[in-house]
Amino acid sequence: MRDHETVPYSLPSIPEAVSIALAQEMRDRLKERRTCRYFSDKRVPREVIEAAIEAAGTAPNGANHQPWHFAVVASPAKKRAIREAAEEEERSFYAGKASAEWLEALAPLGTDEDKSFLETAPWLIVVFAQRKGGIAEDGKTQNYYVTESVGIACGLLIATLHEAGLATLTHTPSPMGFLREICGRPDHEKPLMVVVVGHPADDATVPAHALNKKPLEQIASWL
């Protein structure tokens, strides 16, 4: 029984062969996506970022509370502040906070405490998870499945940016409380990640290790 207001579900009917082709085309485009650590300062139109965030905002989420906020940073001063705070945390991480096992796992990727990309790239999107607020963002109403909801939104954000021909990197310094202060967000919002966005530098490379992806038979089971 539907005792709530509804509207018709709208989805175009696509022939099976077309559906398969579209899925495979999308798969192939996303297989080209790589995390980039070497960015150009080449301009990226704000309209691209706006469209990507709007796409992220369509993500499924708990109770339709849409428990996310995307703080978009272009100010050189704020980007520098984020970089300085992030590198301070990263120095602690690589100097002893991280276990030997964790550092060993990171070694093939060549990561270190240098986060110059946080200043070079034209845009930083700082993603916040709203633990409270509801759809009205009153700061009081309980939100649900917050981490899951925001995680899905970030996936759509990154996929859209890739489709627009842009490189991205997800940066997760720990702890991340400084991002709330720099971006002027309330206490009930938890910083989840920084999505670095821009064009790759002309000499950008990616670690060969990053090309090692698990095959379908390893990541899926058919029951």
C-alpha positions as a Python dict, from the first residue, in 0.01 Angstrom:
ca = {
    (1, 'M'): (0, 0, 0),
    (2, 'R'): (137, 341, -99),
    (3, 'D'): (17, 590, 161),
    (4, 'H'): (266, 858, 61),
    (5, 'E'): (280, 1094, -234),
    (6, 'T'): (442, 943, -543),
    (7, 'V'): (533, 1033, -900),
    (8, 'P'): (578, 790, -1192),
    (9, 'Y'): (913, 616, -1220),
    (10, 'S'): (1077, 742, -1537),
    (11, 'L'): (1346, 546, -1719),
    (12, 'P'): (1380, 513, -2095),
    (13, 'S'): (1344, 163, -2236),
    (14, 'I'): (1668, 51, -2400),
    (15, 'P'): (1708, -260, -2616),
    (16, 'E'): (1918, -531, -2454),
    (17, 'A'): (2202, -505, -2705),
    (18, 'V'): (2222, -128, -2652),
    (19, 'S'): (2216, -174, -2276),
    (20, 'I'): (2510, -414, -2293),
    (21, 'A'): (2703, -179, -2522),
    (22, 'L'): (2644, 122, -2299),
    (23, 'A'): (2755, -65, -1988),
    (24, 'Q'): (3069, -189, -2161),
    (25, 'E'): (3150, 157, -2296),
    (26, 'M'): (3116, 307, -1949),
    (27, 'R'): (3332, 29, -1805),
    (28, 'D'): (3602, 95, -2061),
    (29, 'R'): (3601, 469, -1995),
    (30, 'L'): (3625, 419, -1620),
    (31, 'K'): (3909, 169, -1667),
    (32, 'E'): (4108, 466, -1799),
    (33, 'R'): (4066, 650, -1470),
    (34, 'R'): (4381, 675, -1262),
    (35, 'T'): (4462, 860, -944),
    (36, 'C'): (4684, 1152, -1042),
    (37, 'R'): (4950, 1305, -817),
    (38, 'Y'): (5097, 1547, -1071),
    (39, 'F'): (4865, 1828, -1174),
    (40, 'S'): (4880, 2125, -1407),
    (41, 'D'): (4747, 2463, -1299),
    (42, 'K'): (4551, 2484, -1625),
    (43, 'R'): (4210, 2644, -1582),
    (44, 'V'): (3904, 2424, -1532),
    (45, 'P'): (3566, 2599, -1575),
    (46, 'R'): (3356, 2629, -1262),
    (47, 'E'): (3060, 2496, -1462),
    (48, 'V'): (3229, 2155, -1484),
    (49, 'I'): (3267, 2139, -1107),
    (50, 'E'): (2909, 2253, -1053),
    (51, 'A'): (2774, 1982, -1287),
    (52, 'A'): (2983, 1713, -1118),
    (53, 'I'): (2859, 1813, -773),
    (54, 'E'): (2500, 1815, -898),
    (55, 'A'): (2559, 1463, -1031),
    (56, 'A'): (2696, 1359, -692),
    (57, 'G'): (2385, 1503, -532),
    (58, 'T'): (2170, 1247, -714),
    (59, 'A'): (2326, 961, -516),
    (60, 'P'): (2100, 724, -322),
    (61, 'N'): (2105, 811, 47),
    (62, 'G'): (1942, 742, 380),
    (63, 'A'): (1586, 880, 410),
    (64, 'N'): (1663, 1127, 128),
    (65, 'H'): (1837, 1349, 383),
    (66, 'Q'): (2127, 1397, 138),
    (67, 'P'): (2383, 1417, 421),
    (68, 'W'): (2667, 1578, 230),
    (69, 'H'): (2830, 1912, 170),
    (70, 'F'): (3093, 1988, -91),
    (71, 'A'): (3319, 2281, 0),
    (72, 'V'): (3487, 2390, -323),
    (73, 'V'): (3823, 2557, -268),
    (74, 'A'): (3993, 2772, -531),
    (75, 'S'): (4145, 3041, -311),
    (76, 'P'): (4527, 3018, -318),
    (77, 'A'): (4540, 3115, 50),
    (78, 'K'): (4297, 2842, 155),
    (79, 'K'): (4468, 2584, -67),
    (80, 'R'): (4799, 2670, 96),
    (81, 'A'): (4646, 2642, 443),
    (82, 'I'): (4505, 2300, 355),
    (83, 'R'): (4839, 2187, 216),
    (84, 'E'): (5035, 2303, 520),
    (85, 'A'): (4797, 2134, 764),
    (86, 'A'): (4778, 1816, 557),
    (87, 'E'): (5157, 1789, 523),
    (88, 'E'): (5196, 1831, 898),
    (89, 'E'): (4970, 1530, 953),
    (90, 'E'): (5141, 1336, 676),
    (91, 'R'): (5487, 1394, 826),
    (92, 'S'): (5363, 1237, 1149),
    (93, 'F'): (5211, 951, 952),
    (94, 'Y'): (5528, 861, 765),
    (95, 'A'): (5754, 928, 1065),
    (96, 'G'): (5594, 672, 1293),
    (97, 'K'): (5217, 691, 1317),
    (98, 'A'): (5174, 437, 1035),
    (99, 'S'): (5262, 76, 1097),
    (100, 'A'): (5547, -88, 907),
    (101, 'E'): (5292, -308, 730),
    (102, 'W'): (5096, -4, 612),
    (103, 'L'): (5406, 171, 484),
    (104, 'E'): (5510, -147, 304),
    (105, 'A'): (5171, -159, 131),
    (106, 'L'): (5211, 204, 19),
    (107, 'A'): (5570, 166, -105),
    (108, 'P'): (5480, 54, -462),
    (109, 'L'): (5269, 369, -499),
    (110, 'G'): (5553, 606, -411),
    (111, 'T'): (5348, 824, -176),
    (112, 'D'): (5513, 1053, 77),
    (113, 'E'): (5441, 1364, 284),
    (114, 'D'): (5476, 1603, -12),
    (115, 'K'): (5125, 1717, -108),
    (116, 'S'): (5213, 1999, -349),
    (117, 'F'): (4918, 1896, -569),
    (118, 'L'): (4692, 2057, -307),
    (119, 'E'): (4818, 2395, -425),
    (120, 'T'): (4884, 2325, -792),
    (121, 'A'): (4546, 2184, -896),
    (122, 'P'): (4284, 2453, -968),
    (123, 'W'): (4013, 2298, -752),
    (124, 'L'): (3989, 2112, -422),
    (125, 'I'): (3651, 1966, -330),
    (126, 'V'): (3638, 1900, 41),
    (127, 'V'): (3361, 1649, 109),
    (128, 'F'): (3180, 1665, 442),
    (129, 'A'): (2945, 1406, 589),
    (130, 'Q'): (2656, 1565, 776),
    (131, 'R'): (2580, 1357, 1083),
    (132, 'K'): (2278, 1574, 1159),
    (133, 'G'): (2061, 1821, 973),
    (134, 'G'): (1805, 1638, 763),
    (135, 'I'): (1694, 1774, 429),
    (136, 'A'): (1637, 2117, 586),
    (137, 'E'): (1994, 2120, 729),
    (138, 'D'): (1870, 2238, 1069),
    (139, 'G'): (2173, 2091, 1245),
    (140, 'K'): (1952, 1884, 1475),
    (141, 'T'): (1762, 1619, 1276),
    (142, 'Q'): (1932, 1279, 1277),
    (143, 'N'): (2074, 1160, 944),
    (144, 'Y'): (2101, 793, 851),
    (145, 'Y'): (2353, 577, 663),
    (146, 'V'): (2571, 883, 640),
    (147, 'T'): (2905, 725, 550),
    (148, 'E'): (2746, 494, 294),
    (149, 'S'): (2549, 777, 136),
    (150, 'V'): (2844, 1015, 109),
    (151, 'G'): (3068, 737, -21),
    (152, 'I'): (2829, 668, -308),
    (153, 'A'): (2808, 1042, -382),
    (154, 'C'): (3187, 1063, -400),
    (155, 'G'): (3192, 777, -650),
    (156, 'L'): (2947, 961, -875),
    (157, 'L'): (3148, 1282, -835),
    (158, 'I'): (3472, 1117, -943),
    (159, 'A'): (3309, 930, -1232),
    (160, 'T'): (3155, 1253, -1363),
    (161, 'L'): (3482, 1443, -1338),
    (162, 'H'): (3657, 1162, -1526),
    (163, 'E'): (3388, 1172, -1793),
    (164, 'A'): (3461, 1545, -1826),
    (165, 'G'): (3826, 1467, -1905),
    (166, 'L'): (3969, 1567, -1570),
    (167, 'A'): (4216, 1399, -1339),
    (168, 'T'): (4135, 1343, -973),
    (169, 'L'): (4299, 1234, -651),
    (170, 'T'): (4131, 1143, -323),
    (171, 'H'): (4329, 1268, -26),
    (172, 'T'): (4244, 1158, 329),
    (173, 'P'): (4485, 1304, 585),
    (174, 'S'): (4427, 1181, 937),
    (175, 'P'): (4300, 1346, 1146),
    (176, 'M'): (4105, 1583, 920),
    (177, 'G'): (3951, 1823, 1170),
    (178, 'F'): (4153, 2111, 1028),
    (179, 'L'): (3944, 2094, 711),
    (180, 'R'): (3631, 2185, 905),
    (181, 'E'): (3800, 2495, 1044),
    (182, 'I'): (3953, 2609, 714),
    (183, 'C'): (3629, 2559, 523),
    (184, 'G'): (3413, 2713, 794),
    (185, 'R'): (3185, 2413, 842),
    (186, 'P'): (2985, 2331, 1158),
    (187, 'D'): (3083, 2077, 1421),
    (188, 'H'): (2820, 1822, 1320),
    (189, 'E'): (2988, 1780, 980),
    (190, 'K'): (3272, 1533, 949),
    (191, 'P'): (3539, 1584, 678),
    (192, 'L'): (3554, 1266, 472),
    (193, 'M'): (3800, 1339, 193),
    (194, 'V'): (3955, 1599, -32),
    (195, 'V'): (3898, 1541, -402),
    (196, 'V'): (4175, 1715, -597),
    (197, 'V'): (4061, 1812, -948),
    (198, 'G'): (4241, 1941, -1254),
    (199, 'H'): (4430, 1853, -1567),
    (200, 'P'): (4731, 1623, -1536),
    (201, 'A'): (5076, 1777, -1573),
    (202, 'D'): (5241, 1718, -1909),
    (203, 'D'): (5492, 1482, -1748),
    (204, 'A'): (5245, 1312, -1514),
    (205, 'T'): (5296, 942, -1447),
    (206, 'V'): (5116, 678, -1243),
    (207, 'P'): (5272, 388, -1053),
    (208, 'A'): (5278, 65, -1254),
    (209, 'H'): (5138, -103, -943),
    (210, 'A'): (4814, 97, -990),
    (211, 'L'): (4742, -93, -1313),
    (212, 'N'): (4713, -420, -1123),
    (213, 'K'): (4337, -463, -1096),
    (214, 'K'): (4154, -768, -968),
    (215, 'P'): (3973, -960, -1247),
    (216, 'L'): (3596, -1003, -1255),
    (217, 'E'): (3611, -1361, -1130),
    (218, 'Q'): (3788, -1239, -816),
    (219, 'I'): (3566, -943, -732),
    (220, 'A'): (3228, -1100, -813),
    (221, 'S'): (3044, -1420, -735),
    (222, 'W'): (2724, -1542, -902),
    (223, 'L'): (2484, -1719, -668),
}
